Short mmCIF file of C-alpha atoms and ligand atoms in Angstrom, two decimals:
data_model
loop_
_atom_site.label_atom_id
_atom_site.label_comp_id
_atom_site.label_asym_id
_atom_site.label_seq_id
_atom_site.Cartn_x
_atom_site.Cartn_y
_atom_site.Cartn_z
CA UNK A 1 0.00 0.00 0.00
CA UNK A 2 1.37 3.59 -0.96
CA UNK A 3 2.29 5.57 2.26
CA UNK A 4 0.54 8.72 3.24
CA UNK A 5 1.04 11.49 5.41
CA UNK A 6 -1.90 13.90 7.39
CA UNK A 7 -2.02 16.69 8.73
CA UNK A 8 -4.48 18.38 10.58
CA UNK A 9 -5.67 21.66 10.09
CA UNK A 10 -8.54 23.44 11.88
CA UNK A 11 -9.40 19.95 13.49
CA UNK A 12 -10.04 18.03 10.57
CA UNK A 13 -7.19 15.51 9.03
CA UNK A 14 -6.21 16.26 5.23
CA UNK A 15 -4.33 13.12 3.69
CA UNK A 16 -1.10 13.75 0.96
CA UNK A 17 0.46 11.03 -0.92
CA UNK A 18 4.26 10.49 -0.24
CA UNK A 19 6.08 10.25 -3.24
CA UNK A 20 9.31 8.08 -3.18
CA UNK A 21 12.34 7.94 -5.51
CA UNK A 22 14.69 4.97 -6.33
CA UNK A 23 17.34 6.44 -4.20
CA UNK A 24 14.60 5.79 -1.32
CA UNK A 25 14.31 9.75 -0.84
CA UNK A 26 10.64 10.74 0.28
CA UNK A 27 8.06 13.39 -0.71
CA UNK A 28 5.29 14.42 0.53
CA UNK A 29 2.94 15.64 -2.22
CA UNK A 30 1.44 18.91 -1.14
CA UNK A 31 -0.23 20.20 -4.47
CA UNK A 32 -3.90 19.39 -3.42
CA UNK A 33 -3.58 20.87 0.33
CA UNK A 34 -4.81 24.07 -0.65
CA UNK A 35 -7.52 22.92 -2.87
CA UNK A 36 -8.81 21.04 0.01
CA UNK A 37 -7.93 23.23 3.31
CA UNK A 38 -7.27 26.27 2.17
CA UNK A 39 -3.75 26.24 3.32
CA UNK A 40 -0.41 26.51 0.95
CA UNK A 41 2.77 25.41 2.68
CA UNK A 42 5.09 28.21 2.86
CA UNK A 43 9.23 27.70 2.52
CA UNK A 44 11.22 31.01 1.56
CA UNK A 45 14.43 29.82 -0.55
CA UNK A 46 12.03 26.52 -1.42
CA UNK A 47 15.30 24.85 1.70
CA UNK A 48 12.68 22.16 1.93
CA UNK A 49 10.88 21.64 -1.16
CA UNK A 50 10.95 19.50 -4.27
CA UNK A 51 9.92 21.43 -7.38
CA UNK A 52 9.70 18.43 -9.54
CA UNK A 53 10.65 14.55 -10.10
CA UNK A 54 13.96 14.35 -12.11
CA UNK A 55 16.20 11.29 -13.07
CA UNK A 56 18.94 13.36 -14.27
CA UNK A 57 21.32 13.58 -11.33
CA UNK A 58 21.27 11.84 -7.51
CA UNK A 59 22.77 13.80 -4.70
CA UNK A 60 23.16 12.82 -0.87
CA UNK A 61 24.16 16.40 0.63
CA UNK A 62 25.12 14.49 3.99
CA UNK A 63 26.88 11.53 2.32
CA UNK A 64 28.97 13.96 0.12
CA UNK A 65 27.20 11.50 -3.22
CA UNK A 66 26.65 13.04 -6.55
CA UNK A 67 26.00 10.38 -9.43
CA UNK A 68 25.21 11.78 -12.95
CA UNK A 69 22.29 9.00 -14.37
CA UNK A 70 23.57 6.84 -11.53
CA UNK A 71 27.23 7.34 -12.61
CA UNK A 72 29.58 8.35 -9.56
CA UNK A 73 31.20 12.06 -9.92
CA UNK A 74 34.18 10.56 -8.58
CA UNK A 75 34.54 8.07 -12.19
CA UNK A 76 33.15 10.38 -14.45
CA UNK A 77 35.31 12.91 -13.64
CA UNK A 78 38.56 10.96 -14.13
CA UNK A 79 37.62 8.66 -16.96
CA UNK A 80 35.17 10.42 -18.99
CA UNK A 81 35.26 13.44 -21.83
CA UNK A 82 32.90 16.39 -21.20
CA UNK A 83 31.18 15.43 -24.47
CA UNK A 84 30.69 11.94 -23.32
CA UNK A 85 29.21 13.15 -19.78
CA UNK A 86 27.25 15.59 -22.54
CA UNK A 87 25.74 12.64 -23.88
CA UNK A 88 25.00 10.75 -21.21
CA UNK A 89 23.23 13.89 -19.16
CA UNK A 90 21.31 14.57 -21.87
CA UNK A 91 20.36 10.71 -23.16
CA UNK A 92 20.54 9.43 -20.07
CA UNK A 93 22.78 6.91 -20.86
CA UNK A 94 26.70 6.36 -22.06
CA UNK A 95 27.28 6.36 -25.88
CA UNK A 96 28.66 3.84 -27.51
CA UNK A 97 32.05 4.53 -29.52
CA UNK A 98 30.18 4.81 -32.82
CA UNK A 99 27.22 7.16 -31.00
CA UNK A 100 30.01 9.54 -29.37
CA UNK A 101 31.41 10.05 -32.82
CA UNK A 102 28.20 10.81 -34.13
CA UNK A 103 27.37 13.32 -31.65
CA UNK A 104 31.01 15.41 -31.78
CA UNK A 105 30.64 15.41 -35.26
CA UNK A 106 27.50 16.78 -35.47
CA UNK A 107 28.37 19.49 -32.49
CA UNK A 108 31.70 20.30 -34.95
CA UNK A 109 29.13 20.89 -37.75
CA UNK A 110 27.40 24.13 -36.03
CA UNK A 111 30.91 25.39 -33.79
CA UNK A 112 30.49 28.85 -36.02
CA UNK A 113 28.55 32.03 -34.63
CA UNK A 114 26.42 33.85 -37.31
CA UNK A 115 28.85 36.38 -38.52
CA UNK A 116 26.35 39.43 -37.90
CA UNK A 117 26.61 38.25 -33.95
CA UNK A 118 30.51 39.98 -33.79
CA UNK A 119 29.15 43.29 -34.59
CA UNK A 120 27.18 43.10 -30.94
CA UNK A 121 30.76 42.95 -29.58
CA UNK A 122 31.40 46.28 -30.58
CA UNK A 123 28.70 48.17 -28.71
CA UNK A 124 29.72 47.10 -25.36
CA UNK A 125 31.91 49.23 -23.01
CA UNK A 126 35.81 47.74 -22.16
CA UNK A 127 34.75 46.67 -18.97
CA UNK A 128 31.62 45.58 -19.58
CA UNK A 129 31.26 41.84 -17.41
CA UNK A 130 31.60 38.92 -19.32
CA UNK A 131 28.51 37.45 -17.61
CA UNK A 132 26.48 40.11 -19.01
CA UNK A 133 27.42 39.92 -22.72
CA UNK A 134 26.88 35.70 -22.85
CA UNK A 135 23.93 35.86 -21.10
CA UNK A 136 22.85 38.59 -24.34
CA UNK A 137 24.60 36.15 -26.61
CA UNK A 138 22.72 33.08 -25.70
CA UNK A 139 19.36 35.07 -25.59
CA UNK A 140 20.19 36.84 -29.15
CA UNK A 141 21.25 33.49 -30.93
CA UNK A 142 16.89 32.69 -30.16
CA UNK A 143 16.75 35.84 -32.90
CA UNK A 144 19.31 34.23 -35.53
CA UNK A 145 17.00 31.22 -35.57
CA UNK A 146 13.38 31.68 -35.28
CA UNK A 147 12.33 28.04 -35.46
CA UNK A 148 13.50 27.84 -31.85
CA UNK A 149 10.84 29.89 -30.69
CA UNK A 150 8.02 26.92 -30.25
CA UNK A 151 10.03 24.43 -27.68
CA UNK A 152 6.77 22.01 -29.25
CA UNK A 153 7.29 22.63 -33.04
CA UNK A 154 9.28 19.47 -33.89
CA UNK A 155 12.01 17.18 -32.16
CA UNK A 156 14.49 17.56 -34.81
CA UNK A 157 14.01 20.98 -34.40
CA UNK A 158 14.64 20.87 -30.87
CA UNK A 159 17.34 18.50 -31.31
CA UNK A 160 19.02 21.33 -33.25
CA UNK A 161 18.58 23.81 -30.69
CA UNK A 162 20.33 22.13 -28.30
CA UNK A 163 23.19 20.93 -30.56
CA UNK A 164 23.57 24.74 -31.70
CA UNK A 165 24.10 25.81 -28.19
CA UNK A 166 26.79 23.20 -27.02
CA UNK A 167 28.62 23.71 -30.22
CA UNK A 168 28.46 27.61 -30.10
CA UNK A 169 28.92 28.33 -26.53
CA UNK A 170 32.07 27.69 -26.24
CA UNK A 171 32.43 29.86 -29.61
CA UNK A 172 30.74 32.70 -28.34
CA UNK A 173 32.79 32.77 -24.25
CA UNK A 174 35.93 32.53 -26.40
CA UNK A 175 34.67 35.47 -27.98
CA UNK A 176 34.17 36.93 -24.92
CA UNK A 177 37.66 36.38 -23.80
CA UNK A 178 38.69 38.04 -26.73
CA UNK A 179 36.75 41.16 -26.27
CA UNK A 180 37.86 41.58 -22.86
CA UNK A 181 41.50 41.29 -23.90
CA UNK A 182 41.04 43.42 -27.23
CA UNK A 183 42.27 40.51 -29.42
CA UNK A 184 41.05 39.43 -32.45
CA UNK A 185 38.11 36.64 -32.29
CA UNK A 186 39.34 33.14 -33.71
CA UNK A 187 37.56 31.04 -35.62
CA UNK A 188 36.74 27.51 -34.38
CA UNK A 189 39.02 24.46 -35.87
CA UNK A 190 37.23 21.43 -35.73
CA UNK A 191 39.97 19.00 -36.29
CA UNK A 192 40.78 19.58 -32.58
CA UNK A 193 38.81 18.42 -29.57
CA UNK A 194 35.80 20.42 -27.57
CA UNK A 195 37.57 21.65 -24.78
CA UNK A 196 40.97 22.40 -27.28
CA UNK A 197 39.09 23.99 -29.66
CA UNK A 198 37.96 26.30 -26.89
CA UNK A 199 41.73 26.49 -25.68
CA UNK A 200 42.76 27.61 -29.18
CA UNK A 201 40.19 30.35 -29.46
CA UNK A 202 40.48 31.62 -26.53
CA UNK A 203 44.60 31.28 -26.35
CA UNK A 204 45.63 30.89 -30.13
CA UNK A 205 46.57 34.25 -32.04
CA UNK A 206 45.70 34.60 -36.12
CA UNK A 207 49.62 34.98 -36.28
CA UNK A 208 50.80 32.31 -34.18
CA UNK A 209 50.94 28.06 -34.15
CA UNK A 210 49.04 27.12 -31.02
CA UNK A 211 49.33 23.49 -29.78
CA UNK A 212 46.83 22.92 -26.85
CA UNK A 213 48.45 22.27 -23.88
CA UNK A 214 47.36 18.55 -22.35
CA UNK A 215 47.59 19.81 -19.12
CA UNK A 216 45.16 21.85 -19.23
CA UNK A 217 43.22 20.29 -21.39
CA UNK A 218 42.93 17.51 -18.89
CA UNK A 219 42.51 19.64 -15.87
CA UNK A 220 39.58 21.90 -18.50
CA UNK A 221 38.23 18.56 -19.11
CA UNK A 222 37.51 17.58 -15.30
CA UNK A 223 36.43 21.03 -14.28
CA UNK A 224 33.45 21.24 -16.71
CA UNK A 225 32.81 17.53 -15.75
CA UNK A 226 32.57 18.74 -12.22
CA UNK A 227 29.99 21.32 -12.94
CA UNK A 228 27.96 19.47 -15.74
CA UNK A 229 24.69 18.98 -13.11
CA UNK A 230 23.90 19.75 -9.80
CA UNK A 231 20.11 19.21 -10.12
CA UNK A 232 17.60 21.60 -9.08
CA UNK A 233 20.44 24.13 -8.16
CA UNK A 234 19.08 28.38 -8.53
CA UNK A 235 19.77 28.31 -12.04
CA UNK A 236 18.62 25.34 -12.65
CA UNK A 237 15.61 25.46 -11.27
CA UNK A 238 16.04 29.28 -13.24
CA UNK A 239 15.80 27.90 -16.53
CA UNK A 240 12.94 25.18 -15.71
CA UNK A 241 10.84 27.78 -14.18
CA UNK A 242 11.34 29.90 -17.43
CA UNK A 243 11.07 27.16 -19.77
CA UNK A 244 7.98 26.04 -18.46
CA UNK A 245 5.96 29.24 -19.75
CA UNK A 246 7.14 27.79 -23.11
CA UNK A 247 9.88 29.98 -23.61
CA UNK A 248 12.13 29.13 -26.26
CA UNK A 249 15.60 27.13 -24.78
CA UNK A 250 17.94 30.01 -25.59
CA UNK A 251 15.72 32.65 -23.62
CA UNK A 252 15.74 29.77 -20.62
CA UNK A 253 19.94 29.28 -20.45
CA UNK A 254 20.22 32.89 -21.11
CA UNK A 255 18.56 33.21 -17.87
CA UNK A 256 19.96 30.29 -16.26
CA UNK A 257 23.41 32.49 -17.18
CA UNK A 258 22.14 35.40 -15.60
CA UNK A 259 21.38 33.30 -12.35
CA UNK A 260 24.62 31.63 -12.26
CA UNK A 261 25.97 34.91 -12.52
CA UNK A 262 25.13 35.63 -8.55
CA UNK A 263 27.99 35.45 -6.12
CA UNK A 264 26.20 33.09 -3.76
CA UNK A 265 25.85 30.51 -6.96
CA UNK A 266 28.51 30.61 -9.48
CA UNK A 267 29.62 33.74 -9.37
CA UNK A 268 31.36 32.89 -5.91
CA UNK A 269 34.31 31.59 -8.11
CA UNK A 270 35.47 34.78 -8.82
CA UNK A 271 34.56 36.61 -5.25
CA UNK A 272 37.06 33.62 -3.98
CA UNK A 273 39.92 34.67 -5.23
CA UNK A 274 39.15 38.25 -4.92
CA UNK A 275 38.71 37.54 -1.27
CA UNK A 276 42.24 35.33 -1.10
CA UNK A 277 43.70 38.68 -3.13
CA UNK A 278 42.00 40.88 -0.62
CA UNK A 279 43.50 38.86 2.48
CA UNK A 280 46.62 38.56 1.45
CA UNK A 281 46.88 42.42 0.28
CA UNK A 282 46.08 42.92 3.61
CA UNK A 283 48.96 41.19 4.96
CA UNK A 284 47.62 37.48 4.88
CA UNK A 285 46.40 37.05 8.65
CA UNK A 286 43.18 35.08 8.99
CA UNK A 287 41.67 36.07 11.95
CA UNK A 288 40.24 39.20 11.15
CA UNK A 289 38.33 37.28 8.31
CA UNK A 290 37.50 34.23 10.02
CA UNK A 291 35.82 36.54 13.01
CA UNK A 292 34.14 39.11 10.30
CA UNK A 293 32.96 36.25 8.62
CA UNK A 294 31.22 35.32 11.91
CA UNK A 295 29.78 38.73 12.83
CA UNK A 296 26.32 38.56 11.79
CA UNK A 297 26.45 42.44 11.82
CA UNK A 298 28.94 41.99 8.83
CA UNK A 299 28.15 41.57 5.67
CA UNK A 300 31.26 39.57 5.17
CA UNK A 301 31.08 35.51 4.22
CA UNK A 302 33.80 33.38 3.38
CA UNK A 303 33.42 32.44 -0.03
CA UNK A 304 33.06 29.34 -1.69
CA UNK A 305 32.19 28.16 1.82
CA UNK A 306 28.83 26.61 2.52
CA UNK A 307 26.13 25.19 0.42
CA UNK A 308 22.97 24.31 0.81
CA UNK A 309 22.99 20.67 0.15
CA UNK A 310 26.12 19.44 1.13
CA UNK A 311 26.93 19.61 4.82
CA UNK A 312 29.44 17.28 5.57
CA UNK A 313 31.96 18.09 2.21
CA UNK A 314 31.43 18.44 -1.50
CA UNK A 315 32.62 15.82 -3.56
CA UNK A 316 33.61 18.34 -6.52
CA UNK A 317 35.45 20.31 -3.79
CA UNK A 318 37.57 16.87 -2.79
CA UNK A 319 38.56 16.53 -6.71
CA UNK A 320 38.80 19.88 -7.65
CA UNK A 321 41.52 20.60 -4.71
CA UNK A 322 43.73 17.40 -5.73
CA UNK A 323 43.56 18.74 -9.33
CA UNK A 324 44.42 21.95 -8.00
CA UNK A 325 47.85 20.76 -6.32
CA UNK A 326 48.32 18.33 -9.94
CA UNK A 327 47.52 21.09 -12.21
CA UNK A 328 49.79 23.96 -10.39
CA UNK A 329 52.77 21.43 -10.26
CA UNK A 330 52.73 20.08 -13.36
CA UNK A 331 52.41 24.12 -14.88
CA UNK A 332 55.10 25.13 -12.73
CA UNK A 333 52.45 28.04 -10.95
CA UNK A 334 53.49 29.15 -7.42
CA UNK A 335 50.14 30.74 -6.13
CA UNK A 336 49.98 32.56 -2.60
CA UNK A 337 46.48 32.43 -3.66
CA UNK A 338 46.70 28.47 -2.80
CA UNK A 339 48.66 28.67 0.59
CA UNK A 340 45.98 30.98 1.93
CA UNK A 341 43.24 29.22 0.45
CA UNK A 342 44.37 26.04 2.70
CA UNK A 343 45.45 27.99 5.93
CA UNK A 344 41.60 29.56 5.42
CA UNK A 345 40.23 25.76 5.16
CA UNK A 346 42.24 24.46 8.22
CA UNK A 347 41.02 27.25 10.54
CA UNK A 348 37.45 27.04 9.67
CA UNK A 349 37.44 23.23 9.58
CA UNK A 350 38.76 23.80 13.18
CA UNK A 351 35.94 26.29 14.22
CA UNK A 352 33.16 26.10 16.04
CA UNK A 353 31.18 27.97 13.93
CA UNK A 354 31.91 26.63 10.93
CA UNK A 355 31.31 23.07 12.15
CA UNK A 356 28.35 23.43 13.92
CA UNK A 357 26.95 24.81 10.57
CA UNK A 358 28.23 22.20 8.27
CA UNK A 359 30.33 24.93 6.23
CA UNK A 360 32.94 23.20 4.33
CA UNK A 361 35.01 24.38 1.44
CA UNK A 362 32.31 23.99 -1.96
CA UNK A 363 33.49 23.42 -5.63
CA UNK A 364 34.36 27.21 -5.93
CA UNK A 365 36.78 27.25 -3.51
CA UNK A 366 39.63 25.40 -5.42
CA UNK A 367 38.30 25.83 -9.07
CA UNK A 368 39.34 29.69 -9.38
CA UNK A 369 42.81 28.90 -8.26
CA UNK A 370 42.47 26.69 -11.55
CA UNK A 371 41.49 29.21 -13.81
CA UNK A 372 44.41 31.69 -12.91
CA UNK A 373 46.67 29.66 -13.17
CA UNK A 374 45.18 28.60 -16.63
CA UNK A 375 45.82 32.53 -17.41
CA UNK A 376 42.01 32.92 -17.73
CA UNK A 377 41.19 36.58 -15.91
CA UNK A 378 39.05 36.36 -12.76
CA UNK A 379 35.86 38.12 -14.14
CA UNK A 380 35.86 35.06 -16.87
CA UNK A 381 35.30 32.31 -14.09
CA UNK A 382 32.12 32.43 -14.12
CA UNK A 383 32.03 31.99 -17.89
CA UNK A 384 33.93 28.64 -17.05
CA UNK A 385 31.36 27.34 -15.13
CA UNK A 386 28.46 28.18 -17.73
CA UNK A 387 30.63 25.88 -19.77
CA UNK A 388 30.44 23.45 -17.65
CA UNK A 389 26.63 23.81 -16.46
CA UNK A 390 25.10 23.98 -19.90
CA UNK A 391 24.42 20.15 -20.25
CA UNK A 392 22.70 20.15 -17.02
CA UNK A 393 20.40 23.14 -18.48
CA UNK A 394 19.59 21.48 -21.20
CA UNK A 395 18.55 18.93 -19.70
CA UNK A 396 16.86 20.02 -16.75
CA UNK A 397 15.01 21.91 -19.50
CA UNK A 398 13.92 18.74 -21.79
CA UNK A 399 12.70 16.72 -19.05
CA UNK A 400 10.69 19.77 -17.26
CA UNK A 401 8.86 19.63 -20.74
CA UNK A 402 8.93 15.53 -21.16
CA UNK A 403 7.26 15.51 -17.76
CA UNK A 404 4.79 17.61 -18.85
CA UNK A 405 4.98 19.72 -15.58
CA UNK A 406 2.58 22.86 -15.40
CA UNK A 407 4.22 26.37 -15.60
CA UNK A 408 5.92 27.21 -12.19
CA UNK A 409 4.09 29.58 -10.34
CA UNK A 410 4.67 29.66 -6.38
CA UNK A 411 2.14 31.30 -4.18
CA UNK A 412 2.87 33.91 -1.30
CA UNK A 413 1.97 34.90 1.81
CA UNK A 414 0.24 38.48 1.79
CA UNK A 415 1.58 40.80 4.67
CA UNK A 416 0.80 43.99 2.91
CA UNK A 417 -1.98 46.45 3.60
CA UNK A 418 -5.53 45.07 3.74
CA UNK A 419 -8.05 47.33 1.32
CA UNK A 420 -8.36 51.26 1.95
CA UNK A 421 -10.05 53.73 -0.38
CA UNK A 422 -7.89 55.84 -2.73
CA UNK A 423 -6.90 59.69 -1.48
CA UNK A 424 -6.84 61.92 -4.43
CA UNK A 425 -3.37 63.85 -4.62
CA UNK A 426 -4.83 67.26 -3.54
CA UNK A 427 -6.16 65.47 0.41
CA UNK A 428 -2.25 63.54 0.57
N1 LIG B 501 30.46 32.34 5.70
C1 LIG B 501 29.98 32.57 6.93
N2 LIG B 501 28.80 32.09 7.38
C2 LIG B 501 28.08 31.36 6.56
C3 LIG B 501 28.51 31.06 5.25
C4 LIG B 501 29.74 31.58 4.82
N3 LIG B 501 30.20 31.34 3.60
N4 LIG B 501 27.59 30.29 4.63
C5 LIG B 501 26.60 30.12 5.51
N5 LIG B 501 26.89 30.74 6.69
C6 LIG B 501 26.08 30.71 7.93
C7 LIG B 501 24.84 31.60 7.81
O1 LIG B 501 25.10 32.91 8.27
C8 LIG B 501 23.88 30.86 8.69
O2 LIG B 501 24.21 31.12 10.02
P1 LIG B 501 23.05 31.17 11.17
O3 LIG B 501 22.46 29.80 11.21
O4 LIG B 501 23.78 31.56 12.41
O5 LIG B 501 22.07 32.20 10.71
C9 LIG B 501 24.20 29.38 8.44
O6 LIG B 501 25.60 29.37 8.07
C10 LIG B 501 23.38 28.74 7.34
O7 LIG B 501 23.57 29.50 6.16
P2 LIG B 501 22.41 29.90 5.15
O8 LIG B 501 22.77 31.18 4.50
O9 LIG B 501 21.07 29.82 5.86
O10 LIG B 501 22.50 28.69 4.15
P3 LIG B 501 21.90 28.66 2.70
O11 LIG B 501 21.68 27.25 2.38
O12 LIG B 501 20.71 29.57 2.59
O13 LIG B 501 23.06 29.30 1.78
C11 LIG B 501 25.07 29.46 0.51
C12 LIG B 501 24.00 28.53 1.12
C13 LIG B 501 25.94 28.67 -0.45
C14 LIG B 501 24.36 30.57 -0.29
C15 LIG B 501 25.91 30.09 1.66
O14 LIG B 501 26.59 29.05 2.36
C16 LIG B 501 26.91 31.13 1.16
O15 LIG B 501 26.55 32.31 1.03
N6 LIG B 501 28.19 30.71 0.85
C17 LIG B 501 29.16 31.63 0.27
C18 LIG B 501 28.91 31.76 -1.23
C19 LIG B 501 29.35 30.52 -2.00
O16 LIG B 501 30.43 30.00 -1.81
N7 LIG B 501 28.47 30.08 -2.93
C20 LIG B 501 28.80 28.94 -3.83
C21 LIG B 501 27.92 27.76 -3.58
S1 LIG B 501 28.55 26.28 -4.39
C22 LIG B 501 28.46 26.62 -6.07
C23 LIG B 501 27.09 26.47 -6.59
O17 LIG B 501 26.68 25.32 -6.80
O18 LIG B 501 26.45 27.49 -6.81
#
């Protein structure tokens, strides 16, 4: 027999379905409650809610698991090409050697950016944030091809869609790069992999040879793994919430971009290491941080600490810091970025207030050390992870649709004014 739940309101005893998954996680199904008691369940920040069913990606935020389709982060990430974890997000299952092919060759097909999309480049200002401009890029490319618009019209339509954007994406935050830096853009060569081709338009120079560097191709190559899916995550949920008022794909990562953007989500890549750069200009002690960061008077949190999910440790973070020691060695980087970034972990690990609140070092806490050592400028980061994140948007996207799910519209508490009669201006 299916389990319930019931709750009683007002002396009478409403019954909800529970709703289990395979992972045994439970669910108690609250969309009728209002319908029949007049009550809606209130949760600001949705910390204890479940906006949908999803089979994409498993996490146990006290167990430190994250599984992709059921596939550990752990083998993924040190076996697997991003366009193989690509696949497998979006198909939900591994390709077969003859199936990868297919796909890369088809993504190598649409790599070029309509050439009329370079002229936007010009109209920004020098410093204008790279977040910004992709976030316009993604949302303009819905323009450059109209049959996007219905997300119903026709699979192979939608098919396209999505190959368009994992092929161009990287395209388009190479172009990015190249703004920022004043260089000419590059055009994509698609003899070389995904995450080279992305190396040689964001590194390679018209007037140069550039040979991708496997080191960083490899380390590339794990990071976006890392940051493929996190399931219903803010911009996640961002660009199922948008999608599900049948806006076209585009128009939904665009603003799943603009989400990721936020320092408390993916932006908190870059406010890392301008905190580490603000700590050590100041002279590199870490008490003065550590307590401000505890001061609930102070605005100040130590970044790429915390998350909501994971409270015990991060599994990306326990990869991504290994990689970080690997990747600096083998590129010969010494980063006082790094030594404070682990003097920072060992106090808080060793404070009250961090362990009592399950804050441990999150996947943003190692990954920027990454990029600069990569040579990619801080305000890019965030671009990085966007990379990364895009198969997870997709399909977080596909199966909000697949499910059929209704458009997402919460409810709200009114604490406003109750009704009063208008005062014309000449009685205020
Ligand atoms: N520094 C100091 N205190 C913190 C921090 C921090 N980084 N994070 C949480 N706390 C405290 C918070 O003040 C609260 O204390 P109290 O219970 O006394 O009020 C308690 O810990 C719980 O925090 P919360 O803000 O209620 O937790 P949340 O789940 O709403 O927020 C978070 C999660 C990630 C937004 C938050 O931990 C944070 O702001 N971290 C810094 C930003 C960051 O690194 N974000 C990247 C997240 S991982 C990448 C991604 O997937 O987006």
């Amino acid at each position: 027999m299916s389990e319930i739940a019931k709750i009683e309101l007002d002396g009478k005893i409403f019954e909800l379905p529970v709703v289990t998954g395979t992972e045994n996680e439970k669910a108690i199904d609250i969309s009728k409650l209002r319908g029949q008691s007049g009550y809606i369940t209130l949760d600001r920040g949705f910390k204890n809610t479940g906006s949908c069913t999803s089979a994409i990606t498993f996490l146990d935020g006290e167990k430190g698991i994250l599984r992709y389709r059921g596939y550990p982060i752990e083998q993924l990430a040190e076996n697997a090409s991003f366009l193989e974890v690509t696949y497998l997000i979006l198909r939900g299952e591994l390709p077969t050697p003859v199936q990868l092919k297919a796909f890369e060759e088809r993504i190598d097909n649409h790599t070029l950016v309509h050439e009329d999309m370079k002229r936007f480049f010009e109209a920004y200002p020098a410093k204008a944030h790279p977040m910004g401009i992709l976030a316009s890029m993604i949302c303009s490319m819905s323009t450059f091809y109209p049959e996007s618009q219905d997300p119903n019209r026709s699979k192979e339509a939608f098919e396209l869609s999505i190959i368009r954007l994992i092929a161009k994406l990287p395209t388009l935050a190479a172009m990015v790069y190249k703004n920022t830096v004043r260089h000419p853009f590059m055009y994509p060569k698609n003899d070389l992999g995904y995450v080279e081709n992305f190396m040689y338009m964001t590194w390679g120079m018209p007037t140069e040879d550039y040979e991708p560097d496997p080191v960083v191709a490899s380390a590339l190559n794990k990071l976006l793994i890392l940051h493929a899916d996190h399931e219903q995550n803010c911009s996640a949920s961002t660009v199922r919430i948008v999608g599900s008022s049948q806006a076209n794909l585009y128009a939904s990562v665009s603003a799943g971009i603009s989400a990721l953007w936020g320092p408390l989500h993916g932006g908190a890549n870059q406010a890392v290491i301008e905190m580490l750069e603000m700590i050590q200009a100041d002279g590199g002690g870490l008490d003065k941080w550590i307590a401000k960061a505890k001061d609930k008077e102070d605005p100040f949190r130590l970044m790429g600490f915390g998350h909501r999910v994971y409270k015990n440790f991060d599994p990306r973070a326990t990869i991504i810091k290994k990689a970080c020691d690997d990747i600096l060695e083998k590129l010969g980087v010494n980063d006082p970025s790094l030594a404070i970034a682990k003097q920072l972990e060992e106090v808080a690990l060793n404070d009250e207030y961090f362990k009592s609140r399950g804050l441990y070092p999150n996947v943003d806490f190692y990954s920027g050390i990454i990029y600069k050592a990569m040579g990619i400028p801080t305000e890019m980061f965030t671009v990085m992870f966007a990379l990364g994140r895009l198969p997870g948007w997709i399909a977080q996207w596909k199966e909000m649709l697949d499910n059929g799910d209704p458009i997402g519209r919460p409810r709200q508490v009114y604490t406003g004014e109750t009704v009063r009669d208008f005062v014309p201006l000449d009685k205020r």
